[in-house]
mmCIF file of N, CA and C in Angstrom:
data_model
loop_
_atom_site.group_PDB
_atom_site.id
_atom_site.type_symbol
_atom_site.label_atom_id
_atom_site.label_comp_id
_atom_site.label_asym_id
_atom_site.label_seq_id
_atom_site.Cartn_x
_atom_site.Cartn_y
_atom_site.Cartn_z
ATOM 1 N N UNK A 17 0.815 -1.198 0.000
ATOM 2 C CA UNK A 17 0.000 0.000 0.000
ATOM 3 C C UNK A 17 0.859 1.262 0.000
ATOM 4 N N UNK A 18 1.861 1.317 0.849
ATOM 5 C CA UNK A 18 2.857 2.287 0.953
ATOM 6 C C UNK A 18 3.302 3.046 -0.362
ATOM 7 N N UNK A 19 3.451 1.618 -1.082
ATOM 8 C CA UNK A 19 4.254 1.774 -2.616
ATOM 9 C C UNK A 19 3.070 2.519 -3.614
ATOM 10 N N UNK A 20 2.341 2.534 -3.251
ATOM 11 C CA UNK A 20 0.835 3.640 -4.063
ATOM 12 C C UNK A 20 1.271 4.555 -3.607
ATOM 13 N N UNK A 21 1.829 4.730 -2.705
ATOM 14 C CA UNK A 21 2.004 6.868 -2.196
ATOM 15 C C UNK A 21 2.864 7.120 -2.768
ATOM 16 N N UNK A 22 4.366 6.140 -2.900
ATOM 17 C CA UNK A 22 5.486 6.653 -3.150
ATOM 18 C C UNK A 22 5.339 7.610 -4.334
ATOM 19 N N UNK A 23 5.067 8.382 -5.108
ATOM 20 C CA UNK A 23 5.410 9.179 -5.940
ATOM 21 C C UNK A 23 6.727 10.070 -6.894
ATOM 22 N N UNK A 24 7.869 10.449 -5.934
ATOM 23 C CA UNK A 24 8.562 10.367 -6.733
ATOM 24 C C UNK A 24 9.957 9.625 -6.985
ATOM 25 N N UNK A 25 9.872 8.327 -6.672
ATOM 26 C CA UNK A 25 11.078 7.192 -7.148
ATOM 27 C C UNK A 25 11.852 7.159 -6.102
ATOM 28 N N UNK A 26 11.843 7.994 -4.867
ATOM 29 C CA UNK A 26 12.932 7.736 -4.082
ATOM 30 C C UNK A 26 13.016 6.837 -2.943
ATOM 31 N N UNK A 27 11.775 6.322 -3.050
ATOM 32 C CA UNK A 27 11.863 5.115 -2.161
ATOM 33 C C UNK A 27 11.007 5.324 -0.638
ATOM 34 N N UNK A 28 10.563 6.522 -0.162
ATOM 35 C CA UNK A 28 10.197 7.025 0.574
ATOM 36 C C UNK A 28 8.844 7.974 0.447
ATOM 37 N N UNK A 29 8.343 7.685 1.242
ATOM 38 C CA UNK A 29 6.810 8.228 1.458
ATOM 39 C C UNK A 29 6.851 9.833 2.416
ATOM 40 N N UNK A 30 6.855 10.684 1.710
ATOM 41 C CA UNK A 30 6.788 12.179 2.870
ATOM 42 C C UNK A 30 5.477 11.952 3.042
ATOM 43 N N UNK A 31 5.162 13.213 4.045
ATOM 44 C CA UNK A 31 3.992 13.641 4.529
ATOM 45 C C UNK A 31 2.674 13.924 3.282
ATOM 46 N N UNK A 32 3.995 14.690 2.333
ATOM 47 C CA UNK A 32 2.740 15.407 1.533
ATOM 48 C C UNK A 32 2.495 14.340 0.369
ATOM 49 N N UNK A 33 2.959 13.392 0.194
ATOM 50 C CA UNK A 33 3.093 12.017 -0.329
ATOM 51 C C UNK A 33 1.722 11.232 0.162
ATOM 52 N N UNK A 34 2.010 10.788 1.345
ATOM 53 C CA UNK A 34 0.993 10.111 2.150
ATOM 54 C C UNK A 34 -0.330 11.379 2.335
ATOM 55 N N UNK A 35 -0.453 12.386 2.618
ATOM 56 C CA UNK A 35 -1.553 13.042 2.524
ATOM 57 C C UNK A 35 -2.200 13.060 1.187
ATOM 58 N N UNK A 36 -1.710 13.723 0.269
ATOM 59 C CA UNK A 36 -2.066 13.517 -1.031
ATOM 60 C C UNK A 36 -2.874 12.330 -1.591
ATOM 61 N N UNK A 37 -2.829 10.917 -0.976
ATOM 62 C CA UNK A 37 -2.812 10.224 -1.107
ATOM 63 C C UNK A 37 -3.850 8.964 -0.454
ATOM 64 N N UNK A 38 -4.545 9.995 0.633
ATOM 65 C CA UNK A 38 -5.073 9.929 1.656
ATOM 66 C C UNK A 38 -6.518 9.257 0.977
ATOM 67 N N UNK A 39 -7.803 8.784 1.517
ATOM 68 C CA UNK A 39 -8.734 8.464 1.085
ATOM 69 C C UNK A 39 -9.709 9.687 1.544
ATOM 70 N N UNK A 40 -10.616 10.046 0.686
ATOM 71 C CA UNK A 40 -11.718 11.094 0.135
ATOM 72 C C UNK A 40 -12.297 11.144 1.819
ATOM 73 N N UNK A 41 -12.498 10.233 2.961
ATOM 74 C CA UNK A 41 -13.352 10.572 3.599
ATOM 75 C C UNK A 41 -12.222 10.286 5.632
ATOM 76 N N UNK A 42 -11.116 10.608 4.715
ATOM 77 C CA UNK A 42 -10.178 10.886 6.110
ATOM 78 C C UNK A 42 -9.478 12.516 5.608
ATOM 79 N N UNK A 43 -9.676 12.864 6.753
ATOM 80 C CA UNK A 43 -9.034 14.667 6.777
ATOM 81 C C UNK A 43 -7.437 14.402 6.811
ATOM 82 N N UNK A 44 -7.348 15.536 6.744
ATOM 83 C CA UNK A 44 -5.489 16.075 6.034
ATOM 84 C C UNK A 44 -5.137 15.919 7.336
ATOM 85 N N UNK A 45 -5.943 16.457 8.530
ATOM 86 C CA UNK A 45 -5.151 16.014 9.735
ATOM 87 C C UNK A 45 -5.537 14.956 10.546
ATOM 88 N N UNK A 46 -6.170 13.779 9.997
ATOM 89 C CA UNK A 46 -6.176 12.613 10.622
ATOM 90 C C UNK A 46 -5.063 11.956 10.016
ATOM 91 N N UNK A 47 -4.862 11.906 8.417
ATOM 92 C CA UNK A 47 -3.580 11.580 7.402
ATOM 93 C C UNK A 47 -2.542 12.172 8.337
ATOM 94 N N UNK A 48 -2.362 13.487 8.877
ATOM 95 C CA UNK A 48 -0.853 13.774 9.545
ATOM 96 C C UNK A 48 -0.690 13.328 10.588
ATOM 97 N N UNK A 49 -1.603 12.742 11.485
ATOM 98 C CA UNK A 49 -1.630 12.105 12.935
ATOM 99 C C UNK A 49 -1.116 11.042 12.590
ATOM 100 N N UNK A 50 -1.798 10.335 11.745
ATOM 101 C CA UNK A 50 -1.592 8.833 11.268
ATOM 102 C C UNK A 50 -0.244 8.928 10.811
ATOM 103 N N UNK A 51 0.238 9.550 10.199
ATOM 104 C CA UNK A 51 1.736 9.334 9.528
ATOM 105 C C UNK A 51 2.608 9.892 10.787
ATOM 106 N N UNK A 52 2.496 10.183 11.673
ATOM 107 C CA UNK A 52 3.196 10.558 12.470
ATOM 108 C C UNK A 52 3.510 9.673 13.441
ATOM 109 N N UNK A 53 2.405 8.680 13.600
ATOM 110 C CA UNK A 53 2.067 7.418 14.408
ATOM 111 C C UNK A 53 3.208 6.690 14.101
ATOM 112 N N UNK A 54 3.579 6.099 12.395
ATOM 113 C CA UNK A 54 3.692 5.232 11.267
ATOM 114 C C UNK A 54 5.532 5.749 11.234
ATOM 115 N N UNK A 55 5.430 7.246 11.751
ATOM 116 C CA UNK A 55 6.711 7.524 11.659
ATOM 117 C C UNK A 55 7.839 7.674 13.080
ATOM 118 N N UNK A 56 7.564 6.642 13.686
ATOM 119 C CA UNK A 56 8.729 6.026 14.808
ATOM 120 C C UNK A 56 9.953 6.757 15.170
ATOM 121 N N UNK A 57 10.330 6.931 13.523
ATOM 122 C CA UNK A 57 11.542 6.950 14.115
ATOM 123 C C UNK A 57 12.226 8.949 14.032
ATOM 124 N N UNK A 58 11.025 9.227 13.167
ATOM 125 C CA UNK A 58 10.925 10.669 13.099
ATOM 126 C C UNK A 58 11.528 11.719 12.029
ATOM 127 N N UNK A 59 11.921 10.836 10.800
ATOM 128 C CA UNK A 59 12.471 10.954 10.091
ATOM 129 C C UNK A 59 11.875 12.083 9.377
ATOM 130 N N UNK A 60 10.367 12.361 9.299
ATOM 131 C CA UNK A 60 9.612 12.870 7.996
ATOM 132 C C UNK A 60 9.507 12.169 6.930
ATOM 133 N N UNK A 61 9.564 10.624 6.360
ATOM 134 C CA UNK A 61 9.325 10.161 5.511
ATOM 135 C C UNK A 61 9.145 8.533 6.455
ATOM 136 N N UNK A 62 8.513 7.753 5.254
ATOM 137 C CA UNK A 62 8.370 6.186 5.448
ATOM 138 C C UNK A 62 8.693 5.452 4.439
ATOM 139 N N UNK A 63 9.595 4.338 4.880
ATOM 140 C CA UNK A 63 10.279 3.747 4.216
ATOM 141 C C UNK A 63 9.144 2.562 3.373
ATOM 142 N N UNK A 64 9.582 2.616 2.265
ATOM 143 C CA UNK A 64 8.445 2.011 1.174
ATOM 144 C C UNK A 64 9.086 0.259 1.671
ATOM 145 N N UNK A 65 10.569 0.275 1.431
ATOM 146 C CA UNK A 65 11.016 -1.324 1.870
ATOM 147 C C UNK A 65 10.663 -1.689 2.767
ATOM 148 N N UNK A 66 10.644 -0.904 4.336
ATOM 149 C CA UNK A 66 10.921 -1.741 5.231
ATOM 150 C C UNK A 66 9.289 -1.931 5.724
ATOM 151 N N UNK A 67 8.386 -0.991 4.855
ATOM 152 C CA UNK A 67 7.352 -1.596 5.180
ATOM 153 C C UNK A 67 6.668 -2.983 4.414
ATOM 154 N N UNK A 68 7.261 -3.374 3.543
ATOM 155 C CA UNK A 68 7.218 -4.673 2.704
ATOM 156 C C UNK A 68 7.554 -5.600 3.422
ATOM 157 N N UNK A 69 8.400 -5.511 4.398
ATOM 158 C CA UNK A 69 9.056 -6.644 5.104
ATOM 159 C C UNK A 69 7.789 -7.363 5.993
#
């Protein structure tokens, strides 16, 4: 699922990646809560691989 956000080739999901990306009936700031959840380690992006694993 991750790999649907990725957008531009680098392997990584930003914020505005994953918002963009978001479904029609979740808000921009439930998408930024949620990715913030998703983002552990605090990077500002999510790793498209290591979520495959």
């Amino acid at each position: 699922m991750l790999s649907d956000l990725e957008t531009d080739g680098d392997g990584l999901v930003s914020l505005e990646e994953f918002t963009a990306g978001k479904p029609d009936d979740v808000t921009e700031s439930q998408a930024s809560q949620l990715f913030a959840l998703l983002d552990s380690s605090g990077t500002g992006s999510l790793s498209v691989q290591s979520a495959a694993s």
